[in-house]
Amino acid sequence: MNKLKILSKSIWVFHFASAACNNCDIEILDVLTPRFDVERFGVKLVGSIKHADAMLVSGMMNRKGAEFLKDLYDQAPKPLAVIAFGSCASSMGMFKVSYNRVIPVDEIIPVTAYIPGCPPRPEAIIDGVVKVVKKLRGEI
Amino acid sequence: MVNKVKDILKGKIIKWEEKSSKRHYIEIDKKDLRSAAELLFRKLELRFCIATGLDNVKNMEVLYHFSDDKTGVVYSLRVFTDRDKGQIPSIADIIKGATWIEREMRELLGIEFTGAADTSRLLLDPTWPEGVYPLRKDYEYGRKEPRGEDSCRRPNIKIEELTKNGKKTKIIPIGPYHPLQEEPEFFELMVQGEKVIDLNINLGYNHRGIEKIAEGKHWDQVTFLVERICGICSCSHPYAYVNAVEDLLGLEIPLRAKYVRTVIAELERVHSHLLWLGLAGHFLGYNTVWMWAWKYRETVLDLCEQISGNRNHYAMMRIGGVRKDIFNSEIDAMKEKTASLVPIFDLFKGAVIDDPVIHARTKNIGVLSKEEAINYCVTGPTARPSGLDQDIRKIDILNGAYQLVEWDVIVCQNGDIFDKTVCRVLEMYESVKIITQCLDKLKGLKEGNIWEEVREIPPGEGIGRYEAPRGEVWHYVRSDGGNTPVRHKIRAPSYMNVLSNELAAVGGDVSDAAITLAAVDPCYCCTERMQAVENGNVKYNWEELLRLSEEKTKRLRGELR
């Protein structure tokens, strides 16, 4: 049986914000509130990586944050879906010339899905989550 | 006031440069800096805004900006020092609000401040090589430093048993991530039992080097860059930036552009305050308030999307005007939508002002007195509840419609969390008032003519300010006539406000810490990953702390019944 399939219901999400501008983070909270309300699908933000099925990474990795990301990934129970959220996390965006940068997220930890956008719209977030679910079920 | 400043600084002035009636640059010798700063700050009661350090290659230059909050005039003290091992006397003991900026200039520009109590790094990590200063001109654009092991580790993460005044003391760290540039927060609460006795604030977890990136971008591109400093102030930063460039140019923009700018900026204020209100409710254990506030925030975001095409990051500002126009045919519908917000504010006002539990949780908690507010140079909705009547919108925005419409500045007196909440709720009413009047006036104007053509930026310097939802945003730009800024200094409001937590949280309970630290309205993502470490073991995580806070609310509710 596809081990990943068990993750595809009620995904609990841990949110890791490295040096983000806050907009991605606010849009993540936004999809939990009444208009979009992803909690009806069982998607929930959790406070500890040890409870999480998926990790959302937003923002550019800076020198103080990158180490934490690696630590958190190591601590997480596997399998874990990692989602690079927003342009900064997907490709470092306009911060690829910053002196405080390190390396992109996908070179630090394996990334399952990318949700591009600055910030991604709530609809794009939900679409991304659906794609992750499909991928976990082995449908794509 | 100008004459007063001239009088009081008599004998110290080397050169007085009057850029415009609101911008004065005063060159003084660095040995006179301390006395001059003290005279301006204490005697004339000017507010210290920020200091800007510049690398002129032949020497180093530091500008200390003081603002007169009654007239909106900015006085900048200019001092020079040597490039290598340059020294400037520290003013942090006179003005508490200068502590961080001195530490920042020391590590990013390599200027030594003699007599400073704290010379540790503020933004860069411990493994950053010594003697490499990223904001100097010889540091290449796009360069990157090798990273050592454990660059993110806090040196004192293993907490030994501490004793203070013969009592056992624990440290509860809150943080470290925070989503705003130059204001990521990592609080270490020192507690004895339930009481917070000291607070240590660490920064740098969110440092992205935007000031350096701006030096490599075209003047027009910088508006998009500064938009990404903060997702919630994503109109205030570009607004302050274009104000700075327009101040450099001495340019006044078309009337229609002024109204459009004001509308989008005020919409941002409403959505930001609603966001804060919801999260404050969440921290106090009123999750319903969170959900409701965020539900109605969507109305505001819809309006923003209708105007700019995006929910956040509006990209409306450009040097000389705005990028997009508001269609006159859509104004009536927009007004209707804006008016529909007022009953919602009534609902929240009732929920805050009439609820005895909220009274018990927020009254006389996290008090910031007027004297302390002045000393810490706080701004915006952190300063106004403490009785300081300062609002940049009233005094120093040439290219906005704030002088053309009727509205009031909300000032409260007690400086506690209750007043901070009331201040924000009442400000939303004022914002709706401003938006409605602007939309009315827009309807009377012809569509089009929304920008002045700006082709070249001449050499010079400019200061732009705007009152963001959290306080004063400060941008300083300098041009040498080229395509990019030579220096772009940015100060976000929380840079000043967060430091005041040192006072507000100390002496309170741990269960009040969540709301006290939140009351200055920093951004919140960091707080979701807050953990308490007690001798290396986790004591409270964020959920636990939230539970403590919610339990206190429940207990109080029971008692009040």
XYZ file of C-alpha atoms in Angstrom:
701
model
C 0.000 0.000 0.000
C 1.167 3.467 -0.775
C 2.397 4.701 2.552
C 1.887 8.310 1.586
C -1.791 7.729 1.004
C -2.572 7.743 4.704
C -1.515 11.368 4.808
C -4.047 12.498 2.270
C -6.942 12.957 4.692
C -7.098 15.731 7.290
C -3.676 17.165 6.574
C -2.198 18.830 9.607
C 0.125 21.584 8.623
C 3.111 23.099 10.327
C 4.005 26.544 9.120
C 7.617 27.637 9.009
C 8.201 31.276 8.134
C 11.775 32.193 7.520
C 12.472 35.753 6.404
C 9.090 36.297 4.770
C 7.285 39.589 4.276
C 4.314 38.267 6.228
C 1.926 38.298 3.325
C 2.210 34.586 2.641
C 1.744 33.917 6.322
C -1.362 36.066 6.509
C -2.836 34.392 3.426
C -2.221 31.010 5.050
C -4.223 32.113 8.081
C -6.763 33.627 5.725
C -7.672 30.292 4.158
C -8.530 29.017 7.639
C -11.049 31.785 8.325
C -14.727 31.734 7.303
C -14.650 32.668 3.618
C -12.315 29.914 2.471
C -12.453 27.713 5.571
C -10.186 24.784 4.746
C -10.792 23.424 8.217
C -13.885 21.769 6.749
C -11.452 19.443 4.932
C -9.618 18.757 8.160
C -6.690 20.994 7.300
C -5.392 22.522 10.475
C -2.349 24.470 11.593
C -0.429 22.768 14.362
C 2.108 24.199 16.771
C 4.636 21.403 16.625
C 6.337 19.759 13.676
C 5.922 16.428 15.441
C 2.177 16.548 14.860
C 2.441 17.596 11.248
C 1.775 15.787 7.980
C 2.903 18.696 5.860
C 5.221 21.656 6.286
C 4.621 24.994 4.617
C 7.819 26.960 4.113
C 7.478 30.628 3.284
C 10.037 33.362 2.836
C 13.649 33.519 1.821
C 16.172 31.473 3.766
C 18.505 33.745 5.647
C 21.626 32.930 7.579
C 19.929 32.661 10.919
C 16.951 30.642 9.706
C 18.292 27.942 7.397
C 19.718 25.803 10.158
C 16.370 25.737 11.920
C 14.618 24.524 8.784
C 16.967 21.575 8.494
C 16.544 20.745 12.186
C 12.775 20.864 11.929
C 12.761 18.623 8.891
C 14.930 16.105 10.697
C 12.620 16.141 13.716
C 9.456 15.575 11.698
C 7.918 12.120 11.481
C 8.196 10.883 7.898
C 6.608 10.823 5.410
C 6.269 14.577 5.348
C 5.044 16.703 2.458
C 7.033 19.918 2.145
C 5.405 22.806 0.311
C 7.479 25.795 -0.787
C 5.036 28.632 -0.438
C 5.290 31.843 -2.416
C 7.912 33.182 -4.785
C 10.614 33.690 -2.158
C 10.532 30.107 -0.942
C 10.180 28.688 -4.451
C 12.978 30.610 -6.104
C 14.310 33.233 -3.636
C 12.568 35.857 -5.742
C 14.045 39.321 -5.558
C 16.219 38.366 -2.604
C 18.613 36.269 -4.650
C 21.116 39.141 -4.448
C 20.815 39.703 -0.706
C 23.998 39.443 1.332
C 22.160 37.574 4.054
C 20.894 34.762 1.825
C 21.952 31.138 1.940
C 20.604 28.580 -0.523
C 17.060 27.969 -1.808
C 14.692 25.826 0.227
C 14.752 22.904 -2.215
C 18.507 22.599 -1.821
C 18.196 22.323 1.957
C 15.314 19.842 2.158
C 13.314 17.900 -0.473
C 10.256 19.832 -1.621
C 7.049 18.065 -2.666
C 5.156 20.984 -4.170
C 5.623 24.637 -5.056
C 2.888 27.238 -4.771
C 4.145 30.318 -6.619
C 2.726 33.811 -6.285
C 3.489 36.936 -4.349
C 1.513 36.158 -2.296
C -0.419 33.165 -3.678
C -4.149 33.793 -3.684
C -6.249 31.653 -1.328
C -7.667 29.860 -4.353
C -4.133 29.023 -5.463
C -3.346 27.716 -1.993
C -6.370 25.424 -2.010
C -5.463 24.288 -5.517
C -1.938 23.540 -4.301
C -3.238 21.521 -1.373
C -5.497 19.532 -3.699
C -2.518 18.763 -5.932
C -0.495 17.625 -2.938
C -3.330 15.312 -1.908
C -3.510 13.897 -5.427
C 0.203 13.365 -5.463
C 0.115 11.608 -2.110
C -2.587 9.294 -3.427
C -0.459 8.529 -6.437
C -2.992 10.025 -8.860
C -0.480 12.326 -10.505
C 10.710 76.637 15.939
C 13.409 77.025 13.283
C 14.715 80.099 15.056
C 14.594 78.304 18.386
C 16.718 75.505 16.970
C 19.128 78.045 15.495
C 19.384 79.793 18.860
C 19.875 76.685 20.916
C 22.565 75.284 18.617
C 24.398 78.614 18.376
C 28.140 78.206 17.988
C 27.835 74.553 17.024
C 26.470 74.945 13.523
C 29.023 74.500 10.750
C 26.514 74.651 7.917
C 22.750 75.138 7.887
C 21.103 73.827 4.764
C 17.436 74.520 4.181
C 16.253 72.063 1.572
C 12.635 73.159 1.898
C 10.551 74.725 4.651
C 10.074 71.258 6.196
C 13.556 69.787 5.771
C 16.605 71.242 7.493
C 20.048 69.687 7.431
C 22.433 70.951 10.077
C 26.086 70.055 9.886
C 27.845 69.976 13.258
C 31.116 68.685 14.634
C 30.918 65.203 16.127
C 32.208 66.389 19.507
C 29.121 68.608 19.790
C 26.752 65.783 18.895
C 25.845 64.688 22.402
C 25.023 68.156 23.663
C 23.142 69.039 20.468
C 21.079 65.856 20.600
C 20.266 66.421 24.247
C 19.186 70.005 23.629
C 16.925 69.074 20.735
C 15.458 66.026 22.458
C 15.044 67.294 26.010
C 14.789 71.064 25.727
C 12.852 71.440 22.498
C 11.079 68.072 22.896
C 11.675 66.980 19.337
C 11.129 63.305 18.624
C 14.128 61.259 17.562
C 13.137 59.383 14.399
C 16.185 57.441 13.319
C 19.815 57.811 12.340
C 21.084 57.156 8.827
C 24.639 56.019 8.237
C 26.259 56.565 4.852
C 29.496 55.477 3.298
C 30.815 58.365 1.205
C 34.001 56.386 0.370
C 36.174 59.330 1.439
C 34.531 59.448 4.849
C 31.553 58.217 6.817
C 28.484 60.304 7.415
C 25.744 59.910 9.988
C 22.471 61.822 9.974
C 20.396 62.048 13.138
C 16.823 62.906 12.253
C 14.611 64.791 14.698
C 10.978 65.495 14.017
C 8.810 68.302 15.314
C 5.457 66.581 15.658
C 3.455 69.803 15.802
C 4.560 71.219 12.468
C 6.038 68.254 10.637
C 9.477 69.840 10.219
C 12.452 67.464 10.211
C 15.830 68.619 11.531
C 18.734 66.381 10.597
C 22.052 66.670 12.405
C 24.867 65.749 10.050
C 28.212 64.535 11.416
C 31.245 63.177 9.612
C 33.895 60.764 10.742
C 36.854 58.847 9.304
C 36.165 55.831 7.165
C 38.656 53.576 8.918
C 38.034 53.186 12.615
C 35.721 56.170 12.627
C 34.311 57.035 16.011
C 31.206 58.933 17.009
C 30.027 59.522 20.584
C 27.024 57.376 21.510
C 23.726 59.083 22.323
C 21.904 55.920 23.440
C 22.060 56.918 27.101
C 20.291 60.213 26.319
C 17.770 58.783 23.864
C 16.741 55.212 24.567
C 15.348 54.829 21.050
C 18.836 55.181 19.543
C 20.123 51.944 21.090
C 19.323 49.629 18.212
C 20.295 51.908 15.364
C 23.760 52.426 16.856
C 24.273 48.700 17.127
C 23.038 48.323 13.566
C 25.365 50.983 12.141
C 28.248 49.460 14.000
C 27.842 46.059 12.385
C 26.647 47.089 8.925
C 28.855 50.133 8.345
C 31.680 49.723 10.822
C 31.239 52.987 12.697
C 32.321 52.754 16.307
C 30.121 54.443 18.911
C 32.172 55.444 21.920
C 30.494 54.987 25.262
C 27.716 52.684 24.032
C 26.690 50.171 26.693
C 25.738 47.405 24.294
C 27.968 46.748 21.301
C 26.792 43.259 20.415
C 25.474 42.386 16.973
C 21.890 43.204 16.247
C 21.049 41.769 12.833
C 23.893 39.650 11.525
C 24.537 36.161 12.796
C 27.509 35.267 15.011
C 29.460 33.533 12.228
C 29.450 36.572 9.946
C 33.147 37.427 9.423
C 34.597 40.276 11.478
C 35.466 43.439 9.631
C 33.122 42.804 6.690
C 30.515 45.538 6.467
C 27.757 44.855 3.919
C 26.444 48.411 3.601
C 29.831 49.856 2.671
C 30.367 50.725 -0.959
C 33.265 48.295 -1.389
C 30.992 45.384 -0.553
C 29.905 44.137 -3.981
C 26.232 43.933 -4.831
C 25.119 40.315 -4.718
C 28.120 39.060 -2.760
C 27.599 36.315 -0.222
C 29.673 35.275 2.781
C 30.607 31.695 3.626
C 28.480 30.318 6.383
C 29.909 28.598 9.408
C 28.298 25.786 11.334
C 25.583 26.665 13.802
C 25.163 30.151 12.449
C 21.668 30.410 13.835
C 22.284 29.100 17.312
C 21.764 31.509 20.069
C 24.909 31.346 22.216
C 22.909 31.010 25.417
C 20.263 28.509 24.324
C 21.258 26.156 27.168
C 19.897 27.922 30.143
C 21.584 27.389 33.440
C 19.897 27.920 36.757
C 19.724 31.653 37.286
C 19.190 33.483 40.499
C 18.235 37.108 40.794
C 17.646 38.789 44.150
C 17.932 35.395 45.827
C 15.023 33.965 43.835
C 15.071 31.286 41.182
C 14.675 32.778 37.728
C 13.666 31.039 34.537
C 13.876 32.184 30.974
C 10.963 31.752 28.578
C 12.030 32.387 25.006
C 9.392 33.656 22.606
C 10.329 33.434 18.993
C 12.588 33.536 17.112
C 10.960 34.211 13.777
C 9.204 37.326 12.880
C 7.991 38.198 9.442
C 8.928 41.844 9.063
C 12.201 43.106 7.809
C 14.238 44.779 10.535
C 11.717 43.826 13.109
C 11.821 40.094 13.627
C 11.464 39.402 17.276
C 12.863 36.923 19.683
C 11.903 37.714 23.229
C 13.466 36.106 26.238
C 11.214 36.601 29.207
C 12.932 36.243 32.554
C 10.362 35.058 35.015
C 10.141 34.445 38.734
C 7.123 32.236 39.214
C 4.406 33.930 37.198
C 5.953 37.403 37.160
C 8.018 38.696 34.289
C 11.034 40.483 35.734
C 13.127 41.183 32.683
C 12.912 41.015 28.933
C 15.618 40.569 26.370
C 14.938 41.212 22.692
C 16.999 39.577 19.932
C 16.727 40.566 16.292
C 18.072 39.447 12.945
C 16.073 36.325 12.159
C 14.371 38.107 9.355
C 17.121 40.305 8.049
C 17.032 40.337 4.263
C 19.302 43.259 3.441
C 16.661 45.246 1.561
C 18.602 48.504 1.972
C 21.504 47.008 0.053
C 19.271 45.452 -2.615
C 17.660 48.869 -3.181
C 21.063 50.274 -4.146
C 21.103 47.988 -7.179
C 17.567 48.599 -8.393
C 16.196 51.306 -10.625
C 14.250 54.084 -8.891
C 11.015 52.675 -10.297
C 11.802 49.124 -9.265
C 12.447 50.135 -5.680
C 8.718 50.770 -5.138
C 8.088 47.064 -5.712
C 10.998 46.089 -3.535
C 9.920 48.159 -0.540
C 6.407 46.810 -0.942
C 7.824 43.446 0.037
C 9.256 44.684 3.314
C 5.938 43.945 4.917
C 2.880 42.338 3.455
C 0.516 44.249 5.684
C 2.105 47.690 5.305
C 2.533 47.027 1.599
C 1.103 50.410 0.736
C 2.759 52.427 3.501
C 6.344 51.617 2.568
C 6.003 52.535 -1.124
C 4.031 55.602 -0.054
C 6.859 56.773 2.206
C 9.404 55.947 -0.487
C 7.672 57.945 -3.224
C 7.227 60.755 -0.696
C 10.992 60.698 -0.154
C 11.778 60.842 -3.870
C 9.167 63.538 -4.434
C 10.697 65.475 -1.555
C 14.053 65.201 -3.316
C 12.478 66.433 -6.555
C 10.242 69.020 -4.900
C 7.347 67.627 -6.902
C 3.628 67.921 -6.289
C 1.439 65.249 -7.876
C -1.956 65.702 -9.597
C -5.002 66.070 -7.366
C -6.655 62.866 -8.544
C -3.547 60.848 -7.720
C -3.592 62.291 -4.201
C -7.115 61.014 -3.625
C -6.362 57.595 -5.083
C -3.289 57.259 -2.886
C -5.280 58.174 0.185
C -8.082 55.727 -0.567
C -5.812 52.721 -0.986
C -3.675 53.662 2.026
C -6.706 54.005 4.284
C -8.189 50.731 3.065
C -4.942 49.151 4.107
C -5.260 50.693 7.558
C -8.752 49.249 8.015
C -7.689 45.760 7.005
C -4.599 45.910 9.170
C -6.526 47.027 12.250
C -9.167 44.340 11.678
C -6.392 41.799 11.407
C -4.869 42.983 14.675
C -8.222 42.977 16.414
C -8.872 39.407 15.364
C -5.497 38.214 16.553
C -5.783 40.120 19.821
C -9.087 38.338 20.359
C -7.388 35.037 19.581
C -4.687 35.731 22.180
C -7.265 36.526 24.817
C -9.182 33.346 24.109
C -11.965 34.879 22.010
C -11.599 32.857 18.868
C -14.983 34.050 17.658
C -13.612 37.581 17.420
C -10.735 36.253 15.333
C -13.022 34.511 12.853
C -15.473 37.411 12.634
C -12.836 40.077 12.217
C -11.117 38.131 9.490
C -14.402 37.410 7.767
C -15.169 41.110 7.488
C -11.590 41.867 6.522
C -12.355 40.082 3.257
C -14.715 42.923 2.305
C -11.800 45.335 2.518
C -9.529 43.027 0.555
C -12.210 42.808 -2.149
C -12.198 46.590 -2.401
C -8.409 46.584 -2.685
C -8.624 43.972 -5.394
C -11.212 45.995 -7.251
C -8.931 49.035 -7.244
C -5.495 47.523 -7.691
C -6.096 44.026 -9.028
C -4.448 42.335 -6.078
C -5.495 41.408 -2.568
C -2.145 42.377 -1.076
C 0.899 44.046 -2.602
C -1.129 46.647 -4.445
C 1.629 48.125 -6.644
C -0.292 51.400 -6.784
C 2.503 53.871 -6.067
C 4.855 55.319 -8.604
C 7.143 58.304 -8.443
C 4.991 61.242 -9.480
C 1.572 59.674 -8.983
C -0.234 56.356 -9.002
C -0.160 53.506 -11.495
C -3.861 52.778 -11.718
C -6.947 54.914 -11.689
C -10.244 54.340 -9.921
C -13.152 54.189 -12.369
C -15.788 56.806 -11.608
C -18.504 54.318 -12.579
C -17.455 51.975 -9.769
C -17.357 54.564 -7.022
C -20.972 54.232 -5.885
C -20.626 50.495 -5.335
C -17.368 51.053 -3.481
C -18.984 53.609 -1.221
C -21.778 51.212 -0.420
C -19.291 48.505 0.474
C -17.282 50.880 2.641
C -20.410 52.014 4.443
C -21.279 48.386 5.178
C -18.180 48.229 7.365
C -19.508 50.710 9.939
C -22.064 48.351 11.570
C -19.249 45.832 11.888
C -17.074 48.346 13.719
C -20.062 49.054 15.983
C -20.221 45.361 16.727
C -16.541 45.212 17.662
C -16.734 48.440 19.619
C -19.579 46.972 21.642
C -17.678 43.740 22.124
C -14.601 45.557 23.421
C -16.031 48.403 25.445
C -18.906 46.585 27.128
C -17.263 43.287 27.949
C -16.221 43.044 31.622
C -13.801 40.192 30.912
C -11.933 42.202 28.305
C -11.798 45.049 30.819
C -10.289 42.742 33.398
C -7.787 41.292 30.931
C -6.611 44.535 29.362
C -7.115 47.470 31.729
C -3.890 48.526 33.453
C -1.989 45.712 31.740
C 1.131 46.509 29.760
C 1.071 50.222 30.564
C 3.405 52.534 28.678
C 3.405 55.946 30.345
C 3.755 59.211 28.444
C 7.316 59.897 29.642
C 8.419 56.418 28.678
C 6.686 56.696 25.331
C 8.684 59.872 24.646
C 11.950 58.353 25.798
C 11.505 55.227 23.700
C 10.432 57.364 20.690
C 7.460 55.110 19.944
C 5.078 56.017 17.138
C 1.559 55.444 15.888
C -1.038 53.427 17.804
C 1.572 52.623 20.422
C 2.210 56.313 21.164
C -1.273 57.776 20.775
C -2.880 55.663 23.544
C -0.165 57.018 25.879
C -1.361 60.566 25.296
C 1.036 61.647 22.564
C -0.737 63.605 19.866
C 1.295 62.695 16.830
C 0.104 61.617 13.435
C 2.214 62.047 10.327
C -0.882 62.202 8.160
C -1.869 65.504 9.772
C 1.498 67.214 9.481
C 3.818 65.934 6.814
C 2.176 64.423 3.772
C 2.250 66.843 0.886
C 1.187 64.327 -1.724
C -1.891 62.966 -0.035
C -5.445 64.155 0.458
C -5.329 64.272 4.249
C -5.426 68.070 4.352
C -8.386 68.133 1.980
C -10.789 66.023 4.023
C -12.190 66.123 7.546
C -10.967 63.646 10.130
C -9.604 63.485 13.691
C -6.566 62.004 15.364
C -7.553 59.529 18.080
C -5.632 60.084 21.310
C -6.223 58.125 24.532
C -4.595 58.684 27.904
C -3.845 55.501 29.851
C -1.400 53.683 27.593
C -2.644 50.221 28.563
C -3.809 47.480 26.222
C -7.432 48.511 26.546
C -6.617 51.993 25.263
C -4.505 50.558 22.474
C -7.478 48.475 21.370
C -9.960 51.353 21.660
C -7.587 53.617 19.734
C -7.424 51.175 16.853
C -11.171 50.555 16.767
C -11.897 54.292 16.684
C -9.255 54.849 14.020
C -11.128 52.519 11.703
C -14.141 54.863 11.853
C -11.894 57.769 10.900
C -10.473 55.772 8.007
C -13.935 55.048 6.665
C -14.707 58.769 6.986
C -11.602 59.607 4.947
C -12.312 56.979 2.288
C -15.923 58.089 1.813
C -14.950 61.756 1.439
C -12.144 60.919 -0.993
C -14.453 58.788 -3.133
C -16.976 61.640 -3.195
C -14.316 64.081 -4.358
C -12.989 61.613 -6.951
C -16.434 61.441 -8.497
C -16.296 65.164 -9.151
C -12.955 64.894 -10.962
C -12.326 63.715 -14.493
C -10.715 60.301 -14.935
C -7.110 60.200 -16.080
C -4.210 62.531 -15.257
C -2.875 60.390 -12.446
C 0.861 60.899 -12.747
C 3.527 63.475 -13.448
C 6.185 62.285 -15.845
C 9.501 61.958 -13.991
C 12.493 61.221 -16.185
C 15.566 61.918 -14.134
C 16.338 62.033 -10.452
C 18.861 64.823 -9.844
C 21.560 64.572 -7.152
C 20.214 65.319 -3.702
C 18.561 63.813 -0.677
C 14.987 63.402 0.429
C 13.010 62.260 3.433
C 9.582 60.701 3.133
C 7.248 59.653 5.890
C 3.910 58.024 6.145
C 1.693 56.960 9.015
C 1.428 53.198 8.559
C -1.176 51.267 10.563
C 1.583 50.587 13.106
C 3.170 54.021 13.221
C 5.543 56.207 11.316
C 7.339 54.689 8.331
C 10.543 56.510 7.513
C 12.432 56.491 4.223
C 15.552 58.445 3.389
C 16.995 58.393 -0.133
C 20.087 59.936 -1.618
C 20.786 60.267 -5.324
C 23.943 61.078 -7.246
C 22.030 61.645 -10.462
C 22.244 58.019 -11.547
C 19.634 55.359 -12.135
C 19.709 53.885 -8.654
C 19.658 55.297 -5.131
C 23.080 55.714 -3.540
C 21.625 55.100 -0.122
C 18.156 54.101 0.914
C 17.488 54.027 4.622
C 14.265 52.455 5.792
C 12.811 52.438 9.249
C 9.663 50.505 9.960
C 7.495 51.608 12.905
C 7.962 48.447 14.935
C 11.698 49.132 15.015
C 10.870 51.770 17.598
C 7.767 50.205 19.096
C 9.079 46.743 19.845
C 11.827 48.085 22.094
C 9.145 49.563 24.357
C 8.086 46.004 25.242
C 11.082 46.077 27.540
C 8.949 48.224 29.801
C 5.398 47.158 29.062
C 5.852 43.438 29.674
C 8.068 43.664 32.749
C 6.141 43.335 35.998
C 3.190 41.544 34.411
C 2.103 37.920 34.501
C 3.280 35.300 32.036
C -0.319 34.793 30.962
C -0.499 38.481 30.054
C 2.738 38.382 28.099
C 1.103 37.134 24.916
C -1.277 40.073 24.663
C 1.236 42.633 25.929
C 3.813 41.700 23.337
C 1.074 41.643 20.742
C -0.301 45.035 21.718
C 2.318 47.007 19.787
C 1.012 45.167 16.713
C 4.083 43.457 15.448
C 3.301 40.700 12.976
C 2.467 37.393 14.409
C 3.848 34.435 12.547
C 6.716 34.156 14.963
C 4.481 33.700 17.929
C 3.143 30.437 16.606
C 6.498 28.868 17.237
C 7.134 30.133 20.708
C 8.591 27.661 23.117
C 9.555 27.898 26.711
C 12.797 26.270 27.639
C 13.469 25.440 31.216
C 16.920 24.003 31.745
C 16.799 22.685 28.216
C 13.321 21.165 28.610
C 10.285 22.624 26.981
C 8.084 24.219 29.625
C 5.430 26.117 27.721
C 5.024 26.110 23.995
C 2.889 28.656 22.250
C -0.267 26.557 22.554
C 0.350 26.145 26.250
C 0.779 29.875 26.681
C -2.359 30.497 24.696
C -4.127 28.003 26.939
C -2.880 29.840 30.021
C -4.235 33.049 28.576
C -7.560 31.460 27.663
C -7.855 29.897 31.126
C -7.343 33.244 32.733
C -10.160 34.648 30.624
C -12.427 31.761 31.600
C -11.587 32.144 35.289
C -12.271 35.846 35.209
C -15.517 35.257 33.371
C -16.603 32.888 36.117
C -15.620 35.294 38.857
C -17.417 38.175 37.233
C -20.585 36.153 37.048
